[in-house]
Amino acid sequence: MKKYNIFIVICFATLLHSCFDDGNNFNYQTPEVITVTGLNASYDKISQSDSLNFKPTVRSTDPKADFEYFWGIYETNVQGYPPKLDTISKSLTIKYRIIQPAKAWILEFAAKNKHTGYTKIITSTINVGTQFTRGWYVLKDNGNQSDLDLFLTPTTIVPTSSIENVYSLVNGKKLEGKGLGMNFESTYKSMVTGTNANTRAMFIFTEKDASIINTNTVKEIRPFNTCFYISPTVKAPNFMIVGSSSDYFVNNGILYSIYTMSSNFGVFGNAQMRDAINSPYRLSKYYLTHTNNNPVFFDETSSSFVSASGSSNMLNPITDATGTAMSANKNNKTLLYLGPKGITTFEGVAVLQDKTNPALKILSVITPSTTAFKMVNDTLLNTSKLYNAVNYSANVGDESMLYFVVGGNQVWSRNLVNKFEQLQFTAPAGETISFIRHRKSTETGYAFNYVMIGTTTGSGTYNVRMFTKTAGNLATTPSVTLTGSGNVTDVFYLSPSTSYGTYPNAY
Amino acid sequence: MKKIISIIVIAIVFLSTACDDNNFKIYTDGANIQFGPEETRIYATTYNLADTTKAYTFYYKPTTVTQDTVFFDIYAIGGITDKDRGFVLKQDSVAGATNAVAGIDYIAFDDSRVKNNYVIKAGKVHTRIPVILLRNAKLKTNTLALKISTVANENFRLGEKTNLWRKIIFTDKLSQPNQWDANMIKYYLGNYSIAKHAFMIQASGDRWDDDFIANLKADYSLLSFYTSFLKTSLINYNNAHPTSPLKDESGVLVTFP
């Protein structure tokens, strides 16, 4: 009997375990699917003018679905403070006038099924712009002073109208000297909004002047003198560029920098030294820079390639790679050209001339690693067209080609692999080529891939012809032509989605 | 039933012990006087001993300035009263230092011109006490020490031992600014020397006093600029004087981190 009782107790104890409530929350129903349609991935809107006017369609597989809605907006590219999601509506239909300053914003739409608790979130990029934030900017000069022309492109990459001399129109002054170039920085720090924050800015530099402008307004943020903590005694800008985590300003051959990954107010720091004993140096107007690598410059004094970091006070020496055709240091060369060959990759092409024997000219394809700097050289025959070139632009990120100007009115190309040279363009009679550059952008609705050739006529007007290309060869007729008064030295396409990495900076 | 009643009684006994009044200790030990940090930092324990010693120099002042004031914060412990309460300060000698002399190097604390400043006003527990330093010729070549301590009187007993004194080191030469602290020494400026300090002022044209350095600390990019500028300036100086690089008053080469 006792055994029987023990057996009963064990059975009860075992059965007791099987009688617990099933407390799991497994759901064997088909998961609810909420779909939202009627919203694009991105929109272009003009601040203080356009509105968000949407009514998306929301559907659910839940037959008892009962939705509540939320619309919010927050800014992108924020440094120094957390982005704030602003609620702008709680109904399905949104009618909201854009008041945000020009830059990219994220519109967030959320549909929550109150029956199931599930929420579907959709985001769209709102590229908020002004009349100044989309179009072709042309840097031009009259020989003494420089200005900007803006060609507006409201619907396609082809301009429909223009604002002549937009820089002086907004700022009441022109830039002194002949134009040199423009570069864009989307994380430049300024107080234009009242707080020190990322500002979409353009660096504009001429032979005698420089200006940093807010691209939303074209208003000058800093003239040359306030770009530095101590303004250089000689006002002779060479270039202003964006590099990895830093901005650089070379004036009179001397490098100044801002390290953008630490707190700063958009002011360039102390002149960087060449070495620990502050040896004299003078940087060439040509350079290589990249968003993920420290830039490479060429010291004309020592005939050496050098690198730099924005957080340093001294240029960095470069170490040759095993098997390089020529040393990066003290190579006794004059740099005739150096420009980027890739966009995502960091590589360049250079033309050098020997100081002792000026008849010796070398075309070099460069892998600009600071610890393994490699040059693959091609000695130019004096019968080659490139030997007598005066203006250059590498094909950036596409074909392995170099475009260059010969005789002032012809653009030739040279295949960097098979050395084949080909005439690509001859300027009409009376026009002299002043500018050549390859730029491309993949922006939806505004994509382009042009080799741009700027010419000046005898009457002081310019033409910028933009050619598409096939296998590196230019189309016979330009896709876009910009015309205006003056001499062109740079052309830049700006849009709300342009970032500092859109175009490789190059002279 | 008897058991249940017993359990209830025991539970009530236990619960009753949880109902005692919490007898907070209230300070009732009269009024004490002691130094302390600035008012904004009295609850920051890391500042308990801040401002113990202050450095001052007449170096940056025009020659027409013959006296200047250094302030310390002092606190009455034990609550407020409805009448003003005077307190007493005295000078302590600092061993191994050239001690300031009352009436010559500073205005004595019992001097009628300053005596009325040493009062905790009615309804207050804090005041800033002025110590008026006098400029004279010997400060051009000497650095003086003035140690101040509180004295018990009819209004106050002495407070915490660690907060009963303050010290001023003053001169008419360059002296190490208070802002040239351990962090600045380690990362930006290196060890202090008068020669280095003078070089920095000459090279940059800036004062490099407390206000200037405090301003730099608030702006990292500006601080980076100046540290780079000073390094370059020193290299340029040494390049220009290859046989006599810049050395400090102890004969040590001047360097920056």
PDB file of N, CA, C and O in Angstrom, chain A residues 229-230 259 262-265 267-271 273 275-278 312-314, chain B residues 204 218-233 235-236 239:
ATOM      1  N   TYR A 229      43.062  82.592 -38.122  1.00  0.00           N
ATOM      2  CA  TYR A 229      43.218  83.210 -36.805  1.00  0.00           C
ATOM      3  C   TYR A 229      44.200  84.375 -36.896  1.00  0.00           C
ATOM      4  O   TYR A 229      44.014  85.404 -36.248  1.00  0.00           O
ATOM      5  N   ILE A 230      45.255  84.180 -37.655  1.00  0.00           N
ATOM      6  CA  ILE A 230      46.150  85.291 -37.967  1.00  0.00           C
ATOM      7  C   ILE A 230      46.280  85.328 -39.481  1.00  0.00           C
ATOM      8  O   ILE A 230      46.784  84.373 -40.089  1.00  0.00           O
ATOM      9  N   TYR A 259      40.743  71.022 -38.684  1.00  0.00           N
ATOM     10  CA  TYR A 259      40.394  69.624 -38.427  1.00  0.00           C
ATOM     11  C   TYR A 259      38.909  69.584 -38.107  1.00  0.00           C
ATOM     12  O   TYR A 259      38.474  70.066 -37.058  1.00  0.00           O
ATOM     13  N   SER A 262      36.822  67.823 -34.871  1.00  0.00           N
ATOM     14  CA  SER A 262      36.779  68.357 -33.515  1.00  0.00           C
ATOM     15  C   SER A 262      36.080  69.709 -33.564  1.00  0.00           C
ATOM     16  O   SER A 262      35.830  70.256 -34.639  1.00  0.00           O
ATOM     17  N   SER A 263      35.770  70.208 -32.387  1.00  0.00           N
ATOM     18  CA  SER A 263      35.075  71.489 -32.308  1.00  0.00           C
ATOM     19  C   SER A 263      35.865  72.567 -33.045  1.00  0.00           C
ATOM     20  O   SER A 263      37.064  72.734 -32.853  1.00  0.00           O
ATOM     21  N   ASN A 264      35.183  73.271 -33.924  1.00  0.00           N
ATOM     22  CA  ASN A 264      35.848  74.368 -34.626  1.00  0.00           C
ATOM     23  C   ASN A 264      34.816  75.377 -35.082  1.00  0.00           C
ATOM     24  O   ASN A 264      33.616  75.105 -35.068  1.00  0.00           O
ATOM     25  N   PHE A 265      35.294  76.543 -35.485  1.00  0.00           N
ATOM     26  CA  PHE A 265      34.397  77.619 -35.907  1.00  0.00           C
ATOM     27  C   PHE A 265      34.667  78.026 -37.363  1.00  0.00           C
ATOM     28  O   PHE A 265      34.411  79.155 -37.749  1.00  0.00           O
ATOM     29  N   VAL A 267      37.504  78.397 -38.891  1.00  0.00           N
ATOM     30  CA  VAL A 267      38.664  79.278 -39.056  1.00  0.00           C
ATOM     31  C   VAL A 267      39.901  78.407 -39.261  1.00  0.00           C
ATOM     32  O   VAL A 267      40.139  77.454 -38.497  1.00  0.00           O
ATOM     33  N   PHE A 268      40.684  78.726 -40.284  1.00  0.00           N
ATOM     34  CA  PHE A 268      41.881  77.945 -40.570  1.00  0.00           C
ATOM     35  C   PHE A 268      42.970  78.273 -39.546  1.00  0.00           C
ATOM     36  O   PHE A 268      43.142  79.421 -39.133  1.00  0.00           O
ATOM     37  N   GLY A 269      43.717  77.241 -39.174  1.00  0.00           N
ATOM     38  CA  GLY A 269      44.670  77.362 -38.080  1.00  0.00           C
ATOM     39  C   GLY A 269      46.020  77.891 -38.504  1.00  0.00           C
ATOM     40  O   GLY A 269      46.155  78.604 -39.505  1.00  0.00           O
ATOM     41  N   ASN A 270      47.011  77.502 -37.745  1.00  0.00           N
ATOM     42  CA  ASN A 270      48.356  78.010 -37.967  1.00  0.00           C
ATOM     43  C   ASN A 270      48.948  77.438 -39.247  1.00  0.00           C
ATOM     44  O   ASN A 270      48.590  76.338 -39.674  1.00  0.00           O
ATOM     45  N   ALA A 271      49.857  78.159 -39.859  1.00  0.00           N
ATOM     46  CA  ALA A 271      50.553  77.655 -41.044  1.00  0.00           C
ATOM     47  C   ALA A 271      51.290  76.377 -40.687  1.00  0.00           C
ATOM     48  O   ALA A 271      52.019  76.331 -39.692  1.00  0.00           O
ATOM     49  N   MET A 273      54.104  73.605 -40.813  1.00  0.00           N
ATOM     50  CA  MET A 273      55.537  73.620 -41.110  1.00  0.00           C
ATOM     51  C   MET A 273      55.874  72.478 -42.070  1.00  0.00           C
ATOM     52  O   MET A 273      55.170  71.481 -42.141  1.00  0.00           O
ATOM     53  N   ASP A 275      58.730  70.743 -41.780  1.00  0.00           N
ATOM     54  CA  ASP A 275      59.372  69.713 -40.956  1.00  0.00           C
ATOM     55  C   ASP A 275      59.665  70.302 -39.578  1.00  0.00           C
ATOM     56  O   ASP A 275      59.241  71.422 -39.268  1.00  0.00           O
ATOM     57  N   ALA A 276      60.402  69.562 -38.771  1.00  0.00           N
ATOM     58  CA  ALA A 276      60.631  69.963 -37.382  1.00  0.00           C
ATOM     59  C   ALA A 276      61.536  71.177 -37.238  1.00  0.00           C
ATOM     60  O   ALA A 276      61.655  71.743 -36.140  1.00  0.00           O
ATOM     61  N   ILE A 277      62.187  71.575 -38.313  1.00  0.00           N
ATOM     62  CA  ILE A 277      63.012  72.795 -38.232  1.00  0.00           C
ATOM     63  C   ILE A 277      62.420  73.893 -39.113  1.00  0.00           C
ATOM     64  O   ILE A 277      63.070  74.882 -39.413  1.00  0.00           O
ATOM     65  N   ASN A 278      61.175  73.696 -39.510  1.00  0.00           N
ATOM     66  CA  ASN A 278      60.432  74.694 -40.275  1.00  0.00           C
ATOM     67  C   ASN A 278      61.194  75.111 -41.542  1.00  0.00           C
ATOM     68  O   ASN A 278      61.370  76.305 -41.820  1.00  0.00           O
ATOM     69  N   SER A 312      47.387  68.247 -37.649  1.00  0.00           N
ATOM     70  CA  SER A 312      48.822  68.354 -37.417  1.00  0.00           C
ATOM     71  C   SER A 312      49.291  69.797 -37.631  1.00  0.00           C
ATOM     72  O   SER A 312      48.569  70.627 -38.163  1.00  0.00           O
ATOM     73  N   ASN A 313      50.503  70.096 -37.185  1.00  0.00           N
ATOM     74  CA  ASN A 313      51.085  71.407 -37.466  1.00  0.00           C
ATOM     75  C   ASN A 313      52.280  71.275 -38.402  1.00  0.00           C
ATOM     76  O   ASN A 313      53.045  72.204 -38.560  1.00  0.00           O
ATOM     77  N   MET A 314      52.393  70.100 -39.023  1.00  0.00           N
ATOM     78  CA  MET A 314      53.569  69.833 -39.850  1.00  0.00           C
ATOM     79  C   MET A 314      53.179  68.900 -41.002  1.00  0.00           C
ATOM     80  O   MET A 314      52.397  67.966 -40.807  1.00  0.00           O
TER      81      MET A 314
ATOM     82  N   SER B 204      53.225  86.218 -29.658  1.00  0.00           N
ATOM     83  CA  SER B 204      51.824  86.294 -30.084  1.00  0.00           C
ATOM     84  C   SER B 204      51.227  87.690 -29.940  1.00  0.00           C
ATOM     85  O   SER B 204      50.208  87.989 -30.567  1.00  0.00           O
ATOM     86  N   ALA B 218      38.068  77.364 -23.671  1.00  0.00           N
ATOM     87  CA  ALA B 218      36.673  77.260 -24.114  1.00  0.00           C
ATOM     88  C   ALA B 218      36.556  77.074 -25.618  1.00  0.00           C
ATOM     89  O   ALA B 218      35.456  76.879 -26.133  1.00  0.00           O
ATOM     90  N   ASP B 219      37.658  77.161 -26.334  1.00  0.00           N
ATOM     91  CA  ASP B 219      37.608  77.063 -27.796  1.00  0.00           C
ATOM     92  C   ASP B 219      38.775  76.183 -28.241  1.00  0.00           C
ATOM     93  O   ASP B 219      39.900  76.652 -28.403  1.00  0.00           O
ATOM     94  N   TYR B 220      38.468  74.909 -28.455  1.00  0.00           N
ATOM     95  CA  TYR B 220      39.543  73.950 -28.739  1.00  0.00           C
ATOM     96  C   TYR B 220      40.317  74.321 -29.996  1.00  0.00           C
ATOM     97  O   TYR B 220      41.545  74.186 -30.044  1.00  0.00           O
ATOM     98  N   SER B 221      39.618  74.782 -31.026  1.00  0.00           N
ATOM     99  CA  SER B 221      40.320  75.090 -32.282  1.00  0.00           C
ATOM    100  C   SER B 221      41.265  76.276 -32.083  1.00  0.00           C
ATOM    101  O   SER B 221      42.358  76.314 -32.654  1.00  0.00           O
ATOM    102  N   LEU B 222      40.857  77.233 -31.265  1.00  0.00           N
ATOM    103  CA  LEU B 222      41.731  78.375 -30.985  1.00  0.00           C
ATOM    104  C   LEU B 222      42.940  77.926 -30.155  1.00  0.00           C
ATOM    105  O   LEU B 222      44.078  78.355 -30.397  1.00  0.00           O
ATOM    106  N   LEU B 223      42.682  77.051 -29.194  1.00  0.00           N
ATOM    107  CA  LEU B 223      43.780  76.516 -28.385  1.00  0.00           C
ATOM    108  C   LEU B 223      44.759  75.742 -29.270  1.00  0.00           C
ATOM    109  O   LEU B 223      45.986  75.883 -29.131  1.00  0.00           O
ATOM    110  N   SER B 224      44.226  74.962 -30.190  1.00  0.00           N
ATOM    111  CA  SER B 224      45.096  74.214 -31.114  1.00  0.00           C
ATOM    112  C   SER B 224      45.917  75.165 -31.966  1.00  0.00           C
ATOM    113  O   SER B 224      47.106  74.918 -32.220  1.00  0.00           O
ATOM    114  N   PHE B 225      45.261  76.224 -32.412  1.00  0.00           N
ATOM    115  CA  PHE B 225      45.990  77.205 -33.226  1.00  0.00           C
ATOM    116  C   PHE B 225      47.168  77.769 -32.439  1.00  0.00           C
ATOM    117  O   PHE B 225      48.299  77.826 -32.928  1.00  0.00           O
ATOM    118  N   TYR B 226      46.913  78.195 -31.207  1.00  0.00           N
ATOM    119  CA  TYR B 226      47.974  78.853 -30.440  1.00  0.00           C
ATOM    120  C   TYR B 226      49.099  77.883 -30.076  1.00  0.00           C
ATOM    121  O   TYR B 226      50.268  78.258 -30.081  1.00  0.00           O
ATOM    122  N   THR B 227      48.754  76.645 -29.760  1.00  0.00           N
ATOM    123  CA  THR B 227      49.831  75.701 -29.430  1.00  0.00           C
ATOM    124  C   THR B 227      50.708  75.455 -30.656  1.00  0.00           C
ATOM    125  O   THR B 227      51.937  75.373 -30.549  1.00  0.00           O
ATOM    126  N   SER B 228      50.060  75.356 -31.818  1.00  0.00           N
ATOM    127  CA  SER B 228      50.842  75.193 -33.054  1.00  0.00           C
ATOM    128  C   SER B 228      51.656  76.457 -33.343  1.00  0.00           C
ATOM    129  O   SER B 228      52.835  76.378 -33.711  1.00  0.00           O
ATOM    130  N   PHE B 229      51.037  77.593 -33.136  1.00  0.00           N
ATOM    131  CA  PHE B 229      51.719  78.874 -33.385  1.00  0.00           C
ATOM    132  C   PHE B 229      52.959  79.018 -32.501  1.00  0.00           C
ATOM    133  O   PHE B 229      54.025  79.462 -32.952  1.00  0.00           O
ATOM    134  N   LEU B 230      52.805  78.635 -31.237  1.00  0.00           N
ATOM    135  CA  LEU B 230      53.938  78.773 -30.313  1.00  0.00           C
ATOM    136  C   LEU B 230      55.084  77.836 -30.683  1.00  0.00           C
ATOM    137  O   LEU B 230      56.257  78.217 -30.610  1.00  0.00           O
ATOM    138  N   LYS B 231      54.740  76.628 -31.082  1.00  0.00           N
ATOM    139  CA  LYS B 231      55.790  75.691 -31.495  1.00  0.00           C
ATOM    140  C   LYS B 231      56.562  76.244 -32.689  1.00  0.00           C
ATOM    141  O   LYS B 231      57.795  76.199 -32.717  1.00  0.00           O
ATOM    142  N   THR B 232      55.809  76.741 -33.664  1.00  0.00           N
ATOM    143  CA  THR B 232      56.457  77.297 -34.853  1.00  0.00           C
ATOM    144  C   THR B 232      57.304  78.510 -34.487  1.00  0.00           C
ATOM    145  O   THR B 232      58.438  78.662 -34.956  1.00  0.00           O
ATOM    146  N   SER B 233      56.769  79.361 -33.636  1.00  0.00           N
ATOM    147  CA  SER B 233      57.499  80.565 -33.236  1.00  0.00           C
ATOM    148  C   SER B 233      58.794  80.207 -32.521  1.00  0.00           C
ATOM    149  O   SER B 233      59.838  80.844 -32.727  1.00  0.00           O
ATOM    150  N   ILE B 235      60.519  77.411 -32.868  1.00  0.00           N
ATOM    151  CA  ILE B 235      61.465  76.876 -33.869  1.00  0.00           C
ATOM    152  C   ILE B 235      62.085  78.024 -34.656  1.00  0.00           C
ATOM    153  O   ILE B 235      63.297  78.040 -34.903  1.00  0.00           O
ATOM    154  N   ASN B 236      61.261  78.981 -35.044  1.00  0.00           N
ATOM    155  CA  ASN B 236      61.798  80.130 -35.784  1.00  0.00           C
ATOM    156  C   ASN B 236      62.821  80.901 -34.944  1.00  0.00           C
ATOM    157  O   ASN B 236      63.852  81.344 -35.451  1.00  0.00           O
ATOM    158  N   ASN B 239      65.941  78.867 -34.791  1.00  0.00           N
ATOM    159  CA  ASN B 239      66.631  78.930 -36.092  1.00  0.00           C
ATOM    160  C   ASN B 239      67.390  80.248 -36.245  1.00  0.00           C
ATOM    161  O   ASN B 239      68.474  80.292 -36.830  1.00  0.00           O
TER     162      ASN B 239
END
